[in-house]
XYZ file of C-alpha atoms in Angstrom:
700
model
C 0.000 0.000 0.000
C 1.434 3.377 -1.022
C 2.198 5.809 1.788
C -0.213 8.693 2.214
C 0.908 11.987 0.744
C 2.285 14.487 3.208
C 0.327 17.721 3.495
C 1.919 21.142 3.826
C 1.029 21.083 7.517
C 2.733 17.706 7.948
C 5.920 19.087 6.436
C 5.853 22.286 8.470
C 5.249 20.388 11.715
C 8.149 18.058 10.892
C 10.406 21.091 10.349
C 9.302 22.672 13.633
C 9.834 19.356 15.420
C 13.389 19.250 14.118
C 14.011 22.804 15.395
C 12.636 21.925 18.836
C 15.078 19.013 18.970
C 18.000 21.373 18.341
C 17.994 20.600 14.600
C 18.665 16.943 15.189
C 17.193 15.050 12.233
C 15.021 12.067 13.255
C 15.519 8.775 11.420
C 13.648 8.646 8.118
C 11.203 5.943 7.139
C 11.675 3.527 4.274
C 10.074 5.974 1.821
C 12.575 8.688 2.688
C 10.169 10.837 4.697
C 10.332 11.785 8.331
C 7.584 9.945 10.247
C 4.527 12.158 10.542
C 1.218 11.126 12.023
C -1.953 11.376 9.979
C -3.254 14.221 12.128
C -0.275 16.457 11.372
C 1.580 16.029 14.676
C 5.066 14.507 14.803
C 4.346 11.101 16.356
C 7.421 10.837 18.580
C 7.546 14.249 20.237
C 10.244 13.240 22.721
C 13.046 15.611 23.724
C 16.561 15.006 22.496
C 18.855 13.434 25.120
C 22.223 14.647 26.330
C 25.358 12.529 26.687
C 24.131 11.220 30.039
C 20.844 10.048 28.552
C 18.784 12.762 30.213
C 16.312 14.989 28.324
C 17.571 18.411 27.244
C 15.043 20.877 28.623
C 14.945 24.248 26.905
C 13.326 27.683 26.685
C 11.569 28.786 23.484
C 11.663 32.480 22.582
C 9.762 33.782 19.549
C 8.513 37.002 17.985
C 4.922 37.596 16.893
C 5.254 35.757 13.580
C 7.100 32.854 15.221
C 4.284 32.603 17.778
C 1.660 32.525 15.031
C 3.561 29.882 13.030
C 3.850 27.545 16.024
C 0.462 28.148 17.651
C -1.437 27.282 14.468
C -0.062 23.715 14.411
C 1.180 22.833 17.928
C -0.301 23.020 21.412
C 1.434 23.632 24.740
C 1.406 19.890 25.452
C 3.174 19.255 22.149
C 5.883 21.744 23.077
C 6.356 20.025 26.430
C 6.755 16.750 24.596
C 9.813 18.250 22.904
C 11.288 19.389 26.210
C 10.180 23.035 26.042
C 9.558 24.037 29.654
C 8.604 27.654 29.004
C 7.842 29.775 25.926
C 8.155 33.571 25.858
C 7.848 36.482 23.472
C 11.164 38.093 22.660
C 9.670 41.528 23.453
C 8.415 40.499 26.903
C 10.317 41.003 30.125
C 12.308 37.813 30.698
C 14.227 36.634 33.749
C 17.557 34.751 33.710
C 17.523 30.958 33.462
C 21.295 30.534 33.042
C 21.477 26.733 33.107
C 18.945 26.126 30.316
C 19.600 26.452 26.545
C 17.367 28.777 24.550
C 15.732 28.254 21.157
C 15.019 31.419 19.178
C 12.458 31.335 16.351
C 11.983 34.778 14.846
C 12.306 37.011 11.825
C 15.798 38.216 10.916
C 15.567 41.959 11.485
C 17.629 44.582 13.291
C 15.348 44.747 16.356
C 15.285 40.982 16.941
C 19.046 40.640 16.451
C 19.598 43.448 18.951
C 17.410 41.643 21.504
C 19.310 38.376 21.006
C 22.617 40.201 21.413
C 21.353 41.801 24.643
C 20.272 38.368 25.975
C 23.725 36.977 25.271
C 25.424 39.912 26.975
C 23.237 39.534 30.082
C 23.780 35.772 30.175
C 20.057 35.053 30.408
C 20.401 31.495 29.136
C 22.977 28.825 28.406
C 23.741 27.997 24.754
C 21.664 29.829 22.125
C 20.151 27.993 19.163
C 19.091 30.723 16.740
C 16.541 29.865 14.039
C 15.427 32.515 11.571
C 12.011 32.171 9.939
C 13.478 33.323 6.623
C 16.943 33.802 5.189
C 18.964 36.441 7.005
C 20.459 39.085 4.661
C 24.247 39.048 4.614
C 24.657 42.669 5.892
C 22.478 41.867 8.936
C 24.436 38.688 9.636
C 27.730 40.602 9.467
C 26.419 43.280 11.831
C 25.239 40.621 14.286
C 28.591 38.819 14.118
C 30.363 42.103 14.842
C 28.080 42.777 17.839
C 28.634 39.425 19.548
C 32.361 39.451 18.726
C 32.751 42.858 20.349
C 30.735 41.719 23.385
C 32.707 38.447 23.644
C 29.548 36.329 23.549
C 30.127 34.482 20.261
C 30.859 31.208 22.091
C 27.325 31.226 23.500
C 25.862 30.783 19.999
C 25.615 27.017 19.439
C 23.683 27.116 16.119
C 22.328 29.579 13.602
C 19.968 28.387 10.858
C 17.717 29.806 8.158
C 14.550 27.717 8.496
C 12.222 29.063 5.740
C 9.076 28.835 7.853
C 7.654 32.377 7.542
C 4.151 31.195 6.656
C 1.192 30.151 8.801
C -0.618 26.860 8.130
C -4.260 26.853 9.196
C -5.560 23.671 7.545
C -3.711 20.677 6.018
C -3.109 22.490 2.704
C -4.052 26.092 3.556
C -1.491 28.770 4.402
C -1.235 32.523 4.802
C 1.730 34.839 5.051
C 0.219 36.727 7.992
C 0.510 40.074 6.196
C -2.807 41.475 7.414
C -6.017 42.572 5.739
C -4.587 45.939 4.624
C -2.402 44.312 1.964
C -5.371 44.541 -0.395
C -5.642 48.259 0.334
C -1.944 48.863 -0.388
C -2.059 46.932 -3.656
C -5.078 48.916 -4.922
C -4.721 52.379 -3.393
C -3.335 55.416 -5.184
C -2.128 56.623 -1.791
C 0.221 53.672 -1.246
C 3.827 54.590 -2.045
C 6.120 52.590 -4.311
C 8.281 51.819 -1.287
C 5.312 50.329 0.611
C 4.361 48.171 -2.358
C 7.970 47.006 -2.826
C 8.126 45.942 0.841
C 4.899 43.941 0.470
C 6.046 42.338 -2.791
C 9.400 41.348 -1.277
C 7.720 39.900 1.800
C 5.310 37.933 -0.390
C 8.175 36.603 -2.504
C 10.052 35.555 0.639
C 7.014 33.744 2.022
C 6.319 31.910 -1.238
C 9.984 30.939 -1.488
C 9.703 29.349 1.980
C 6.541 27.450 0.991
C 8.256 26.128 -2.123
C 11.330 25.092 -0.089
C 9.125 23.300 2.467
C 7.296 21.432 -0.297
C 10.654 20.431 -1.751
C 10.093 20.981 -5.488
C 10.670 23.946 -7.806
C 7.383 24.787 -9.543
C 6.395 26.134 -12.912
C 4.982 29.617 -12.256
C 1.922 30.966 -14.086
C 0.287 34.359 -13.588
C -1.759 36.961 -15.505
C 0.030 39.843 -17.178
C 0.241 43.105 -15.278
C -0.496 43.916 -11.651
C 1.093 42.696 -8.408
C 0.832 39.036 -9.445
C 3.295 39.542 -12.295
C 5.685 41.521 -10.096
C 5.668 38.743 -7.490
C 6.023 35.956 -10.076
C 8.977 37.670 -11.792
C 10.807 38.324 -8.511
C 10.171 34.792 -7.243
C 11.416 33.354 -10.540
C 14.598 35.425 -10.199
C 15.076 34.414 -6.554
C 14.714 30.710 -7.372
C 17.078 31.009 -10.361
C 19.705 32.800 -8.287
C 19.439 30.178 -5.560
C 19.884 27.297 -8.007
C 22.821 28.968 -9.768
C 24.621 30.200 -6.656
C 24.124 27.222 -4.353
C 26.128 24.131 -5.169
C 24.053 22.019 -2.778
C 20.777 23.916 -2.926
C 17.693 23.604 -0.735
C 15.942 21.440 -3.321
C 18.604 18.733 -3.318
C 19.064 18.095 0.405
C 16.276 15.562 0.916
C 18.415 12.482 0.552
C 19.713 12.955 -2.970
C 19.546 15.310 -5.919
C 16.459 15.127 -8.093
C 16.567 12.658 -10.929
C 16.297 14.028 -14.496
C 12.685 12.883 -14.693
C 11.741 14.822 -11.570
C 12.980 18.006 -13.236
C 10.523 17.784 -16.113
C 7.611 20.225 -15.917
C 4.907 17.542 -15.822
C 6.316 15.979 -12.618
C 6.615 19.311 -10.827
C 3.854 21.446 -9.300
C 2.450 24.549 -10.931
C 2.333 27.746 -8.872
C -0.628 29.899 -9.923
C -0.428 33.489 -8.670
C -3.475 35.721 -9.181
C -4.560 39.141 -7.966
C -7.546 39.339 -5.627
C -9.531 41.378 -8.147
C -9.825 38.340 -10.412
C -12.953 37.573 -8.345
C -14.215 39.446 -5.286
C -17.309 37.309 -4.723
C -15.691 34.585 -2.541
C -14.541 37.310 -0.146
C -18.167 38.340 0.449
C -20.291 35.233 -0.024
C -22.251 33.425 2.676
C -21.198 29.804 2.919
C -22.810 26.652 4.279
C -19.776 24.560 5.223
C -18.673 24.253 8.831
C -15.215 25.847 8.481
C -16.512 28.752 6.382
C -19.325 29.483 8.844
C -16.918 29.376 11.782
C -14.510 31.706 9.966
C -17.253 34.126 8.914
C -19.578 34.120 11.928
C -17.184 33.446 14.807
C -14.185 35.306 13.312
C -11.706 32.428 13.549
C -8.055 33.493 13.407
C -5.027 31.234 13.689
C -7.407 28.317 14.301
C -8.734 30.029 17.452
C -12.207 31.398 18.057
C -13.452 33.472 20.979
C -17.169 33.487 21.686
C -19.529 34.510 24.446
C -21.726 32.034 26.271
C -23.937 32.204 29.361
C -22.233 31.678 32.704
C -25.334 29.743 33.781
C -27.681 28.556 31.032
C -30.508 28.252 33.591
C -30.013 31.821 34.781
C -29.192 34.255 31.936
C -29.187 37.163 34.408
C -25.737 36.045 35.551
C -24.424 37.344 32.262
C -22.032 35.920 29.693
C -18.399 34.895 29.727
C -15.877 34.773 26.896
C -14.477 31.380 26.031
C -11.693 30.583 23.565
C -11.439 27.369 21.586
C -8.625 25.979 19.438
C -9.543 24.028 16.317
C -6.377 22.125 15.488
C -5.166 18.913 13.931
C -5.665 16.959 17.172
C -9.384 17.654 16.939
C -10.773 14.527 15.274
C -14.200 16.097 14.794
C -12.882 19.240 13.088
C -10.537 17.242 10.844
C -13.457 15.137 9.640
C -16.167 17.789 9.383
C -14.512 21.120 8.551
C -15.430 20.972 4.867
C -18.876 19.394 5.399
C -22.225 21.250 5.026
C -23.420 22.368 8.442
C -26.598 20.206 8.669
C -24.477 17.090 8.202
C -22.149 18.329 10.959
C -25.123 18.474 13.322
C -25.924 14.844 12.531
C -22.316 13.831 13.174
C -22.315 15.602 16.551
C -25.371 13.541 17.494
C -23.701 10.337 16.340
C -20.483 11.072 18.255
C -22.371 12.010 21.422
C -24.250 8.708 21.263
C -20.989 6.837 20.721
C -19.337 8.605 23.645
C -22.306 7.873 25.909
C -22.180 4.180 24.995
C -18.403 3.940 25.572
C -18.624 5.793 28.883
C -21.510 3.577 29.986
C -19.459 0.489 29.175
C -16.569 1.708 31.312
C -18.762 2.696 34.277
C -20.615 -0.604 34.085
C -17.357 -2.547 34.426
C -15.982 -0.422 37.275
C -19.136 -0.034 39.296
C -19.190 3.764 39.424
C -22.279 5.742 38.463
C -20.548 8.276 36.224
C -17.329 8.621 34.257
C -16.624 11.754 36.321
C -16.439 9.593 39.473
C -13.615 7.518 37.989
C -10.045 8.675 38.512
C -6.575 7.282 38.268
C -6.104 7.019 42.030
C -9.353 5.274 42.903
C -9.982 1.571 43.074
C -13.435 0.211 42.438
C -13.270 -2.991 40.405
C -11.070 -5.611 38.823
C -11.416 -3.823 35.483
C -10.027 -0.586 36.899
C -6.686 -0.832 35.076
C -8.338 -1.155 31.670
C -10.800 1.605 32.510
C -8.055 4.008 33.544
C -6.296 3.328 30.237
C -9.421 4.501 28.424
C -10.110 7.436 30.725
C -7.806 10.102 29.155
C -9.123 9.356 25.670
C -12.751 9.505 26.841
C -12.218 12.793 28.649
C -10.523 14.331 25.621
C -13.360 13.187 23.375
C -15.891 14.685 25.779
C -14.042 18.023 25.851
C -13.914 18.147 22.051
C -17.595 17.264 21.672
C -18.621 19.794 24.332
C -16.676 22.439 22.428
C -18.356 21.616 19.114
C -21.788 21.570 20.733
C -21.141 25.114 21.978
C -19.827 26.195 18.577
C -22.815 24.636 16.807
C -25.268 26.380 19.110
C -23.568 29.744 18.471
C -23.703 29.152 14.726
C -27.368 28.168 14.894
C -28.220 31.350 16.749
C -26.423 33.417 14.106
C -28.060 31.489 11.252
C -31.486 32.128 12.737
C -30.917 35.777 13.667
C -29.247 36.717 10.379
C -31.107 34.218 8.134
C -27.788 33.036 6.729
C -29.381 29.971 5.147
C -31.671 32.215 3.086
C -28.791 34.423 1.986
C -26.762 31.396 0.970
C -29.627 29.935 -1.041
C -30.186 33.236 -2.864
C -26.484 33.545 -3.667
C -26.436 30.049 -5.150
C -28.625 31.402 -7.974
C -27.891 35.097 -7.676
C -27.800 35.774 -11.434
C -31.487 34.822 -11.651
C -32.472 37.653 -9.317
C -34.136 40.577 -11.091
C -33.579 44.190 -10.102
C -37.086 44.345 -8.653
C -36.525 41.211 -6.546
C -33.220 42.557 -5.257
C -34.749 45.897 -4.312
C -37.618 44.160 -2.528
C -35.185 42.042 -0.540
C -33.102 45.075 0.482
C -36.250 46.872 1.641
C -37.527 43.896 3.671
C -36.812 44.579 7.383
C -37.420 40.907 8.182
C -34.363 39.721 6.245
C -31.958 39.257 9.127
C -30.658 41.538 11.829
C -27.263 42.427 10.319
C -27.328 45.040 7.510
C -23.872 43.897 6.411
C -25.458 40.696 5.075
C -27.667 42.736 2.734
C -24.680 44.761 1.549
C -22.693 41.585 0.851
C -25.582 40.061 -1.098
C -26.079 43.203 -3.164
C -22.377 43.465 -4.071
C -22.384 39.807 -5.143
C -25.454 40.403 -7.317
C -24.009 43.644 -8.722
C -20.734 41.930 -9.691
C -22.518 38.894 -11.159
C -25.539 40.232 -13.037
C -25.524 40.820 -16.768
C -28.241 43.444 -16.353
C -27.252 47.068 -16.766
C -27.908 49.152 -13.667
C -28.738 52.804 -14.365
C -27.719 55.671 -12.116
C -31.315 56.103 -10.907
C -31.612 52.383 -10.126
C -28.309 52.437 -8.253
C -29.567 55.382 -6.206
C -32.625 53.352 -5.172
C -30.451 50.378 -4.197
C -28.172 52.623 -2.152
C -31.126 54.281 -0.420
C -32.550 50.883 0.535
C -29.196 49.744 1.925
C -28.769 52.982 3.867
C -32.248 52.633 5.396
C -31.382 49.125 6.525
C -28.366 50.518 8.391
C -25.582 49.458 6.010
C -22.506 51.597 5.347
C -22.407 51.861 1.544
C -18.979 53.505 1.285
C -17.543 50.265 -0.136
C -19.886 50.526 -3.159
C -17.876 53.468 -4.516
C -14.864 51.178 -4.879
C -16.880 48.158 -6.021
C -18.371 50.170 -8.910
C -14.867 51.127 -9.953
C -13.626 47.532 -10.207
C -16.856 45.981 -11.532
C -15.813 45.981 -15.174
C -12.462 44.409 -14.324
C -13.959 41.575 -12.277
C -16.687 40.871 -14.855
C -13.945 40.290 -17.431
C -12.168 37.718 -15.265
C -15.007 35.965 -13.393
C -15.922 32.438 -14.497
C -18.540 30.470 -12.584
C -19.895 27.189 -13.858
C -23.446 25.985 -13.462
C -24.020 23.112 -11.043
C -22.831 19.880 -12.655
C -25.587 17.792 -11.105
C -28.780 18.458 -9.144
C -28.327 18.197 -5.414
C -30.316 15.490 -3.699
C -32.579 16.990 -1.074
C -34.257 15.212 1.838
C -37.637 13.944 0.747
C -39.776 14.588 3.813
C -40.081 17.105 6.578
C -39.249 14.418 9.124
C -35.791 13.982 7.606
C -35.382 17.622 6.614
C -34.337 18.697 10.087
C -33.058 15.398 11.374
C -29.573 16.680 12.114
C -30.759 19.836 13.828
C -33.473 18.079 15.809
C -31.124 15.460 17.236
C -28.578 18.136 18.073
C -31.382 20.076 19.713
C -32.273 17.125 21.933
C -28.666 16.739 23.034
C -28.313 20.419 23.776
C -31.606 20.462 25.662
C -30.418 17.557 27.816
C -27.099 19.256 28.392
C -28.161 22.833 28.984
C -31.417 22.220 30.813
C -34.658 24.074 30.391
C -33.290 27.629 30.336
C -31.636 29.937 27.819
C -30.701 28.210 24.589
C -31.967 24.808 25.634
C -35.568 25.887 26.106
C -35.836 27.578 22.731
C -33.609 25.341 20.694
C -36.399 23.726 18.712
C -37.553 27.211 17.708
C -33.973 28.164 16.955
C -33.514 25.461 14.333
C -37.069 25.319 13.060
C -36.440 27.672 10.144
C -32.968 26.520 9.136
C -32.792 24.787 5.791
C -31.064 21.439 5.530
C -30.022 21.653 1.902
C -26.702 20.635 0.401
C -24.522 23.002 -1.655
C -24.636 22.664 -5.420
C -21.574 21.228 -7.122
C -20.347 24.499 -8.619
C -16.819 25.625 -9.482
C -15.962 29.261 -8.794
C -13.636 31.489 -10.815
C -10.327 30.536 -9.253
C -11.179 26.842 -9.568
C -11.920 27.295 -13.278
C -8.572 29.076 -13.700
C -6.725 26.280 -11.924
C -8.563 23.636 -13.946
C -7.543 25.314 -17.215
C -3.883 25.240 -16.114
C -3.803 21.815 -14.419
C -6.132 19.920 -16.725
C -6.535 21.847 -20.006
C -7.976 18.782 -21.729
C -11.066 18.914 -19.501
C -11.371 22.680 -19.030
C -13.966 24.792 -20.783
C -12.937 26.786 -23.837
C -13.858 30.045 -22.076
C -11.573 29.244 -19.147
C -8.692 28.320 -21.441
C -9.232 31.515 -23.441
C -8.953 33.637 -20.290
C -5.728 31.935 -19.157
C -4.226 31.750 -22.668
C -2.079 34.823 -22.093
C -0.907 33.854 -18.598
C 2.856 34.263 -18.306
C 5.035 31.178 -17.954
C 8.105 31.059 -15.705
C 10.331 28.025 -15.257
C 13.184 28.771 -12.838
C 15.056 25.670 -14.035
C 15.033 26.749 -17.683
C 17.239 29.386 -19.278
C 14.511 30.152 -21.825
C 11.227 30.354 -19.901
C 11.380 33.751 -18.203
C 7.914 35.198 -18.483
C 7.326 33.627 -21.880
C 3.956 32.882 -23.397
C 2.964 29.202 -23.609
C 2.652 29.256 -27.402
C 0.869 31.225 -30.105
C -2.687 30.356 -31.172
C -2.936 27.907 -34.049
C -4.209 30.618 -36.394
C -0.875 32.432 -36.130
C 1.272 29.414 -36.824
C 2.598 28.562 -40.250
C 2.165 25.109 -41.707
C 5.853 24.949 -42.572
C 7.779 21.745 -41.847
C 8.590 21.433 -38.171
C 5.721 23.644 -36.991
C 3.521 22.388 -34.149
C 0.145 22.869 -32.527
C 0.305 24.449 -29.023
C 0.650 21.717 -26.403
C 1.904 19.123 -28.858
C 5.648 18.558 -29.304
C 6.218 22.048 -27.934
C 9.673 22.965 -26.709
C 10.329 23.211 -22.967
C 8.632 26.244 -21.457
C 6.203 26.708 -24.354
C 3.767 23.881 -24.142
C 0.678 23.737 -22.007
C 0.820 20.523 -20.011
C -1.256 19.018 -17.267
C -0.221 18.938 -13.618
C -1.211 16.726 -10.713
C -0.122 19.216 -8.050
C -0.638 22.961 -7.709
C 0.019 25.824 -5.327
C -2.625 28.544 -5.748
C -1.853 31.959 -4.278
C -4.068 35.057 -4.153
C -2.457 38.469 -3.649
C -4.501 40.685 -1.346
C -6.636 38.230 0.604
C -7.809 34.639 0.639
C -11.158 32.992 1.278
C -12.221 29.808 3.035
C -14.764 29.356 0.239
C -12.006 29.266 -2.374
C -9.969 26.794 -0.337
C -12.962 24.501 0.074
C -13.988 24.772 -3.586
C -10.480 23.935 -4.801
C -10.265 20.913 -2.485
C -13.663 19.702 -3.692
C -12.522 19.978 -7.328
C -9.280 18.122 -6.634
C -11.106 15.347 -4.807
C -13.833 15.083 -7.449
C -11.503 14.974 -10.449
C -9.099 12.562 -8.737
C -11.980 10.170 -8.101
C -13.044 10.478 -11.741
C -9.586 9.288 -12.808
C -10.096 5.970 -11.021
C -7.573 4.113 -8.890
C -4.911 4.152 -11.603
C -5.195 7.843 -12.440
C -3.238 10.742 -10.964
C -4.291 12.010 -7.560
C -4.611 15.774 -7.733
C -3.517 17.925 -4.845
C -3.929 21.680 -4.385
C -2.286 23.858 -1.745
C -4.050 27.204 -1.344
C -2.552 30.322 0.182
C -2.803 34.068 0.397
C -1.221 37.122 1.948
C -3.939 36.780 4.625
C -7.156 34.784 4.975
C -9.733 37.566 5.460
C -13.353 37.316 6.593
C -16.144 39.213 4.832
C -16.575 41.916 7.472
C -12.897 42.865 7.375
C -12.808 42.814 3.568
C -15.822 45.126 3.327
C -14.008 47.442 5.734
C -10.946 47.558 3.476
C -13.170 48.183 0.425
C -14.848 51.025 2.332
C -11.449 52.576 2.988
C -10.709 52.427 -0.741
C -14.179 53.843 -1.411
C -13.483 56.898 0.756
C -10.319 57.554 -1.248
C -12.193 57.188 -4.542
C -15.179 59.309 -3.509
């Protein structure tokens, strides 16, 4: 049986695990990979031992980006497994621990290097293991060397490595560069200076270079002509070329052996597709129906953490609410299985898992003689089966904590769905092009359509960007008046009107490929929500949410999303699988630039002229057939898709659905497609509308 393919998260976690073990490389498996568990956590998170066979305990010091990189994939318990006793921010006040070595994981900049130098001078820690998230520029390294040489602390530096980890992995194949929501503003504002844009472009290039290094293969780069995407593609191409030419043993040949000639051919390498955010704004605004998209949109998930309010006492709402934070990480079996699933199905799975937990807990209590799993502990003794029960106890308690968390998350989502009528908005957006101007105006004027005016604004922008109908100035005034009366801030519309023509030229959305099967009767229509309701009612009692839960879910629709590819998926399909792509998609990516960092010829070249321009002279060829290296359009089984200016959970989910669907269509013998999706920052709809409003104020 072939080994499962490592995800980007698997590879990043393996790299972090190596850093936490003082850059000691663990033994590789028979397939040449470091052993990584299926859930993305290094399976043997044991600290490295010293010469006496004792664990080497250490302090971890990071900056803000280093914290974000680690916290998105590892928990405190995982760090302890690697021998990290304490973790601190480099900017925080820190006390001496002179007998313990320190691990630094931070960006290579003047401020951080000054702080490290000060730590060494004060003797805060024992040996220093310095790990930079990206490559340190030579002038900075020389300045740092001069500082520690002058201070006489050079001997305290045990290691110094460039780690190429300056990207944040949120899901198995989803990453962001942590550049913030305002990147879109800078890339589209007349007020942004050339220097600001150059800094953002260079940071983006550095982050993409690190992703490519982590994945271990030099890609073919494709991008549209003009705009930030071309600037980034050209600079990344140059950076990769320079690295290959100037490094005898480069970063792409250190995984056991140098690549074979066949692995250097374009078809066996991934394609990196870089596009500007304005290729399609709709995914940044749309209402979704999958679990991860709802959590990201409604509960404002960031770095896999959500903070939400819940009642201190569900039976007594007068006691007020308390904020609770939850981490949704790779150890969460329920999130891993259900993140991309439509929300009604998630509710059914919560019910199933709660029933399973109850049965397992009942089995344990029955054997040990206690009345509840809470009465069982490791120090008690109640039956002959106690040893086996205690073995199961940690796993049962962890399952219960995870299920309790998802019950709370589901109840918060259900409240928002009901209050804001998110299911109705999603259903309208599924067929938004069929909405007439009169229907749209009626909807905007309806005070019963949800409690959040931002939802109406998002729906209108989606319709405005999608419709083929011409909207006159008088009609636009009526739409704006309706939105203003509902309480929406329409400043963003000034900017949206400016970019409408551009996005209409690049948007490509396919019709659903097959009708979605709906539940046939009312009794099954709300099965998932009803069973979740019963569980919540049992758990929360008769007050607050529990008492009204049936009413809460009574109007929520249990329909499944249509199988529909959005613009970025159509673009990727035309570049990965041109044989199956639509002619319109291929036409819109025909002039995409082609970069191959391994080729001396393919530096921003076109993939070949249309057949009508080619002569029928001997030796001529049709594009894609017998084309020279760097000119043909070939298929790919792996892609990295990167959006400049903001990413969307909807796009990530849609790309994964396409990859899974087309891989299954190939059968067991066909290629398994894989897509890694990333952006400068994954931005929720509220924040994106805010950035568009800022651009609107500048345009107005």
